[in-house]
Amino acid sequence: MAHALPSYLDANDLGPWGIYLKQIDRVTPYLGHLAKWVETLKRPKRSLIVDVPVELDDGTVAHFEGYRVQHNLSRGPGKGGVRFHQDVTLSEVMALSAWMSIKNAAVNVPYGGAKGGIRIDPRKYSQNELEKVARRYTSEIGLIIGPTKDIPAPDVNTNERVMAWMMDTYSMNVGSTATGVVTGKPIELGGSLGRREATGRGVFTVGVEAAKLVGLEIEGARVAVQGLGNVGGTAAKLFADAGARIVAVQDHTGSIYRKAGLDVDALLEHVRTSGGVAGFKKADATSAKEFWACDCDILIPAALEGQLTADNAPLVKARMVIEGANGPTTPAADDILNDKGVLVLPDVIANAGGVTVSYFEWVQDFSSFFWTEEEINQRLVKIMKDAFSAVWHVAQQHKVSLRTATFIVACSRILQARELRGLYP
């Protein structure tokens, strides 16, 4: 389908934004009268590109390109992470912000979608330099963020420490402490218990629910995980604790395999001390191709987008793919997996645990009343189960993939809000 594209994108190379547009095309026939508003979903509401100049430790001045995109705010303030990565592009941040719109609506939290990023390789800079980058970036995007406008959170290569810097910078600029401007903060600064593990816990929760529906026993199930960071690491541990065997893991340093199952606790400690899975002595090194083709029941891509492609999707032997990362499966790979009978639990529902507990954190910050970790986990699991149940029902009703079903649920909610609000002026 031909799209009216913004002039700043290359029609011949749309990048991740092109993947998102294809997903919207697939859902449009199921939107009924709301399809009148579907063009709303194909244009970000607001895109901000900023220059981030900082003085480095050696006295030189470096400039980094930063972005903050607000895709849709019909259902509430923007919500989405900030990533530090050398390959960040505007197209990528646009797509990620749009997927946040879908994700927030899918679990029915009162947010729109937003995302941010800085083109920087954080491994090449000191903590002092990264702090300067985070603070200057926050000042530059301060015009459009705020507790009732747009609430950033951690993403790839950012963490609680970065959120603390961002919160402090915004607070200094507005003249009062604004804990609700970001989520994923340290507990001591208004962060929420359970937030760090929330995305991985959500991946585990929907995986267990789906496994029940397709007759897959979690105990003894073989699991392969790409990316052993916050999301993949938590999910791997929860699956292992439930009796599954983590047989293969891949990250930016390499791929490892052990048929009998990996010692997840020992592996996580190895990753913490060495920076990656490579060199883990209680497993065999394997190739990237062999990782995707390994004998497993559940595959969890929890690294970056665009990892499952038309090239490696035919190799997948898993019965189920649970997307821990944002956009890890291309549309071509989606079709291949569907033809193979592989059940794909899409990112826009599977990894929504993080934004759900971010919502809890935001609510707690506004009320200055904090919940126990048990309460948070119980509420998270209930929301994830209810959201997945609704998506599963729609998938069965329309005989579509879980991804299209999630988009039907989410886009309907977004466009209903758009229709009810009308156009101003």
CSV table of C-alpha atoms in Angstrom, one decimal, residues 167-422:
chain,number,residue,atom,x,y,z
A,167,MET,CA,14.9,13.4,36.9
A,168,ASP,CA,17.3,15.7,38.7
A,169,THR,CA,18.0,17.7,35.5
A,170,TYR,CA,14.3,18.2,34.8
A,171,SER,CA,13.6,19.1,38.5
A,172,MET,CA,16.4,21.7,38.5
A,173,ASN,CA,15.0,23.2,35.4
A,174,VAL,CA,11.4,23.5,36.7
A,175,GLY,CA,12.5,24.5,40.2
A,176,SER,CA,10.9,21.7,42.1
A,177,THR,CA,11.4,17.9,42.6
A,178,ALA,CA,9.4,16.1,39.9
A,179,THR,CA,9.7,12.4,40.7
A,180,GLY,CA,7.0,11.5,38.1
A,181,VAL,CA,8.9,12.8,35.1
A,182,VAL,CA,10.6,9.5,34.6
A,183,THR,CA,10.0,5.9,35.6
A,184,GLY,CA,12.5,3.1,36.2
A,185,LYS,CA,14.2,5.3,38.8
A,186,PRO,CA,16.1,4.1,41.9
A,187,ILE,CA,13.8,3.1,44.8
A,188,GLU,CA,15.3,5.9,46.9
A,189,LEU,CA,14.1,8.5,44.4
A,190,GLY,CA,10.5,7.3,44.0
A,191,GLY,CA,11.2,4.2,41.9
A,192,SER,CA,8.9,1.2,42.2
A,193,LEU,CA,9.7,-2.2,43.7
A,194,GLY,CA,9.5,-4.8,40.9
A,195,ARG,CA,10.2,-2.4,38.1
A,196,ARG,CA,13.5,-3.8,37.1
A,197,GLU,CA,12.2,-7.3,36.7
A,198,ALA,CA,8.8,-6.3,35.3
A,199,THR,CA,9.4,-6.7,31.6
A,200,GLY,CA,10.9,-10.2,32.0
A,201,ARG,CA,8.1,-11.2,34.4
A,202,GLY,CA,5.6,-10.1,31.8
A,203,VAL,CA,7.4,-12.2,29.1
A,204,PHE,CA,7.2,-15.2,31.5
A,205,THR,CA,3.6,-14.6,32.4
A,206,VAL,CA,2.2,-14.5,28.9
A,207,GLY,CA,4.5,-17.4,27.9
A,208,VAL,CA,3.0,-19.5,30.6
A,209,GLU,CA,-0.6,-18.5,29.7
A,210,ALA,CA,0.0,-19.3,26.0
A,211,ALA,CA,1.7,-22.6,26.9
A,212,LYS,CA,-1.4,-23.7,28.7
A,213,LEU,CA,-3.6,-22.9,25.7
A,214,VAL,CA,-1.4,-24.9,23.3
A,215,GLY,CA,-0.7,-27.8,25.6
A,216,LEU,CA,3.0,-27.1,26.2
A,217,GLU,CA,4.3,-28.1,29.6
A,218,ILE,CA,6.7,-25.4,31.0
A,219,GLU,CA,8.4,-28.0,33.3
A,220,GLY,CA,11.0,-29.6,31.1
A,221,ALA,CA,10.5,-27.2,28.2
A,222,ARG,CA,13.6,-26.2,26.3
A,223,VAL,CA,14.2,-22.5,26.1
A,224,ALA,CA,16.6,-20.4,24.0
A,225,VAL,CA,17.1,-16.7,24.8
A,226,GLN,CA,18.7,-14.0,22.7
A,227,GLY,CA,20.0,-11.2,24.9
A,228,LEU,CA,20.7,-11.8,28.6
A,229,GLY,CA,20.2,-8.3,29.9
A,230,ASN,CA,17.4,-7.0,32.1
A,231,VAL,CA,14.6,-8.6,30.1
A,232,GLY,CA,16.2,-11.8,28.8
A,233,GLY,CA,18.0,-12.5,32.1
A,234,THR,CA,14.8,-12.1,34.2
A,235,ALA,CA,12.8,-14.2,31.8
A,236,ALA,CA,15.5,-16.9,31.7
A,237,LYS,CA,15.6,-17.1,35.5
A,238,LEU,CA,11.8,-17.3,35.9
A,239,PHE,CA,11.5,-20.0,33.3
A,240,ALA,CA,14.4,-22.0,34.9
A,241,ASP,CA,12.8,-21.6,38.3
A,242,ALA,CA,9.5,-23.0,36.8
A,243,GLY,CA,11.4,-26.1,35.7
A,244,ALA,CA,12.3,-25.2,32.1
A,245,ARG,CA,15.7,-25.8,30.7
A,246,ILE,CA,17.6,-22.8,29.3
A,247,VAL,CA,19.5,-24.6,26.5
A,248,ALA,CA,20.9,-21.8,24.4
A,249,VAL,CA,21.8,-18.1,24.9
A,250,GLN,CA,23.1,-15.5,22.5
A,251,ASP,CA,24.2,-11.9,23.0
A,252,HIS,CA,26.6,-9.4,21.3
A,253,THR,CA,29.6,-11.4,22.5
A,254,GLY,CA,28.6,-14.8,21.1
A,255,SER,CA,26.3,-17.8,21.4
A,256,ILE,CA,26.4,-20.8,23.8
A,257,TYR,CA,24.6,-24.1,24.1
A,258,ARG,CA,24.1,-26.9,26.6
A,259,LYS,CA,21.6,-29.6,25.9
A,260,ALA,CA,21.1,-30.5,29.5
A,261,GLY,CA,20.4,-26.9,30.4
A,262,LEU,CA,22.5,-24.0,31.5
A,263,ASP,CA,23.1,-22.9,35.1
A,264,VAL,CA,21.2,-19.6,34.8
A,265,ASP,CA,22.5,-18.1,38.1
A,266,ALA,CA,26.1,-18.9,37.3
A,267,LEU,CA,25.6,-17.5,33.7
A,268,LEU,CA,24.1,-14.3,35.0
A,269,GLU,CA,27.0,-13.8,37.3
A,270,HIS,CA,29.4,-14.5,34.4
A,271,VAL,CA,27.6,-11.9,32.3
A,272,ARG,CA,27.7,-9.4,35.1
A,273,THR,CA,31.5,-9.8,35.6
A,274,SER,CA,32.6,-10.3,32.0
A,275,GLY,CA,30.1,-8.3,30.0
A,276,GLY,CA,28.7,-11.2,27.9
A,277,VAL,CA,28.0,-14.9,27.6
A,278,ALA,CA,31.2,-15.6,25.6
A,279,GLY,CA,33.7,-17.6,27.6
A,280,PHE,CA,31.1,-19.2,30.0
A,281,LYS,CA,32.9,-22.5,30.8
A,282,LYS,CA,29.8,-24.6,31.6
A,283,ALA,CA,28.5,-24.5,28.0
A,284,ASP,CA,29.7,-25.0,24.5
A,285,ALA,CA,30.3,-22.1,22.1
A,286,THR,CA,28.1,-22.2,19.0
A,287,SER,CA,27.5,-20.1,15.9
A,288,ALA,CA,24.8,-17.5,15.4
A,289,LYS,CA,23.2,-19.8,12.8
A,290,GLU,CA,23.2,-22.8,15.1
A,291,PHE,CA,21.6,-20.7,17.9
A,292,TRP,CA,18.5,-19.9,15.7
A,293,ALA,CA,18.4,-23.6,14.6
A,294,CYS,CA,18.8,-25.1,18.0
A,295,ASP,CA,16.3,-27.7,19.3
A,296,CYS,CA,14.0,-25.8,21.6
A,297,ASP,CA,10.3,-25.4,22.5
A,298,ILE,CA,10.4,-21.7,23.3
A,299,LEU,CA,12.5,-19.0,21.7
A,300,ILE,CA,12.8,-15.6,23.4
A,301,PRO,CA,14.4,-12.8,21.3
A,302,ALA,CA,15.2,-10.2,23.9
A,303,ALA,CA,17.9,-8.0,22.3
A,304,LEU,CA,17.3,-5.5,19.5
A,305,GLU,CA,14.8,-5.1,16.7
A,306,GLY,CA,15.0,-6.9,13.4
A,307,GLN,CA,16.7,-10.1,14.7
A,308,LEU,CA,14.4,-12.7,13.2
A,309,THR,CA,14.5,-12.3,9.5
A,310,ALA,CA,13.6,-14.1,6.3
A,311,ASP,CA,17.1,-15.6,6.4
A,312,ASN,CA,17.0,-17.2,9.9
A,313,ALA,CA,13.2,-17.7,10.5
A,314,PRO,CA,13.2,-21.0,8.4
A,315,LEU,CA,15.8,-22.4,10.8
A,316,VAL,CA,13.6,-21.9,13.9
A,317,LYS,CA,12.4,-25.2,15.5
A,318,ALA,CA,10.6,-23.7,18.5
A,319,ARG,CA,6.9,-24.1,18.9
A,320,MET,CA,6.6,-20.7,20.4
A,321,VAL,CA,8.4,-17.3,20.0
A,322,ILE,CA,8.0,-14.8,22.8
A,323,GLU,CA,9.2,-11.3,21.8
A,324,GLY,CA,11.1,-9.8,24.8
A,325,ALA,CA,12.6,-7.1,22.6
A,326,ASN,CA,10.8,-4.4,20.6
A,327,GLY,CA,10.3,-5.3,17.0
A,328,PRO,CA,12.6,-8.3,16.8
A,329,THR,CA,10.6,-10.1,14.0
A,330,THR,CA,10.3,-8.6,10.5
A,331,PRO,CA,7.0,-9.0,8.7
A,332,ALA,CA,8.7,-11.5,6.3
A,333,ALA,CA,9.9,-13.6,9.2
A,334,ASP,CA,6.4,-13.3,10.8
A,335,ASP,CA,4.9,-14.9,7.7
A,336,ILE,CA,7.4,-17.7,7.6
A,337,LEU,CA,6.9,-18.5,11.3
A,338,ASN,CA,3.1,-18.5,10.8
A,339,ASP,CA,3.4,-20.9,7.9
A,340,LYS,CA,5.6,-23.2,10.0
A,341,GLY,CA,2.9,-23.2,12.7
A,342,VAL,CA,5.1,-21.3,15.2
A,343,LEU,CA,3.0,-19.3,17.7
A,344,VAL,CA,4.5,-15.8,18.0
A,345,LEU,CA,3.6,-13.8,21.1
A,346,PRO,CA,4.3,-10.3,19.9
A,347,ASP,CA,6.3,-7.6,21.7
A,348,VAL,CA,3.3,-5.3,22.0
A,349,ILE,CA,1.7,-7.7,24.5
A,350,ALA,CA,4.6,-9.9,25.6
A,351,ASN,CA,7.0,-7.2,26.9
A,352,ALA,CA,4.4,-4.8,28.2
A,353,GLY,CA,5.2,-5.7,31.8
A,354,GLY,CA,7.7,-3.0,32.0
A,355,VAL,CA,5.4,-0.2,31.0
A,356,THR,CA,2.7,-1.6,33.3
A,357,VAL,CA,4.9,-1.4,36.3
A,358,SER,CA,6.1,2.0,35.1
A,359,TYR,CA,2.4,3.0,35.3
A,360,PHE,CA,2.3,1.7,38.8
A,361,GLU,CA,5.4,3.8,39.6
A,362,TRP,CA,3.9,6.9,38.1
A,363,VAL,CA,0.7,6.5,40.2
A,364,GLN,CA,2.7,5.9,43.3
A,365,ASP,CA,4.8,9.0,42.7
A,366,PHE,CA,1.6,11.2,42.3
A,367,SER,CA,0.1,9.8,45.5
A,368,SER,CA,3.4,9.6,47.5
A,369,PHE,CA,2.1,6.2,48.7
A,370,PHE,CA,4.1,3.1,47.7
A,371,TRP,CA,3.0,-0.5,47.4
A,372,THR,CA,4.8,-3.7,48.4
A,373,GLU,CA,6.5,-5.8,45.8
A,374,GLU,CA,4.0,-8.6,46.3
A,375,GLU,CA,1.1,-6.2,45.5
A,376,ILE,CA,2.9,-4.9,42.4
A,377,ASN,CA,3.6,-8.4,41.1
A,378,GLN,CA,0.1,-9.5,41.7
A,379,ARG,CA,-1.4,-6.5,39.9
A,380,LEU,CA,1.1,-6.9,37.1
A,381,VAL,CA,0.3,-10.6,36.6
A,382,LYS,CA,-3.5,-9.9,36.6
A,383,ILE,CA,-3.2,-7.1,34.0
A,384,MET,CA,-0.9,-9.2,31.8
A,385,LYS,CA,-3.2,-12.3,32.0
A,386,ASP,CA,-6.3,-10.2,31.3
A,387,ALA,CA,-4.7,-8.4,28.4
A,388,PHE,CA,-3.4,-11.7,26.8
A,389,SER,CA,-6.8,-13.3,27.3
A,390,ALA,CA,-8.5,-10.5,25.4
A,391,VAL,CA,-6.0,-10.7,22.6
A,392,TRP,CA,-6.3,-14.5,22.4
A,393,HIS,CA,-10.1,-14.2,22.1
A,394,VAL,CA,-9.8,-11.7,19.2
A,395,ALA,CA,-7.3,-13.9,17.4
A,396,GLN,CA,-9.7,-16.8,17.6
A,397,GLN,CA,-12.6,-14.7,16.6
A,398,HIS,CA,-11.0,-13.3,13.5
A,399,LYS,CA,-8.7,-16.2,12.8
A,400,VAL,CA,-5.6,-13.9,12.7
A,401,SER,CA,-2.2,-14.0,14.3
A,402,LEU,CA,-1.7,-12.8,17.9
A,403,ARG,CA,0.2,-9.8,16.5
A,404,THR,CA,-2.7,-8.7,14.3
A,405,ALA,CA,-5.1,-9.4,17.2
A,406,THR,CA,-3.1,-7.2,19.5
A,407,PHE,CA,-3.1,-4.4,16.9
A,408,ILE,CA,-6.9,-4.8,16.5
A,409,VAL,CA,-7.5,-4.4,20.3
A,410,ALA,CA,-5.0,-1.6,20.7
A,411,CYS,CA,-5.8,0.4,17.5
A,412,SER,CA,-9.5,0.2,18.3
A,413,ARG,CA,-8.9,1.7,21.7
A,414,ILE,CA,-6.6,4.5,20.3
A,415,LEU,CA,-9.0,5.4,17.5
A,416,GLN,CA,-12.0,5.3,19.7
A,417,ALA,CA,-10.3,7.9,21.9
A,418,ARG,CA,-9.4,9.9,18.8
A,419,GLU,CA,-13.0,9.8,17.6
A,420,LEU,CA,-14.5,10.7,21.0
A,421,ARG,CA,-12.1,13.6,21.4
A,422,GLY,CA,-12.7,14.9,17.9
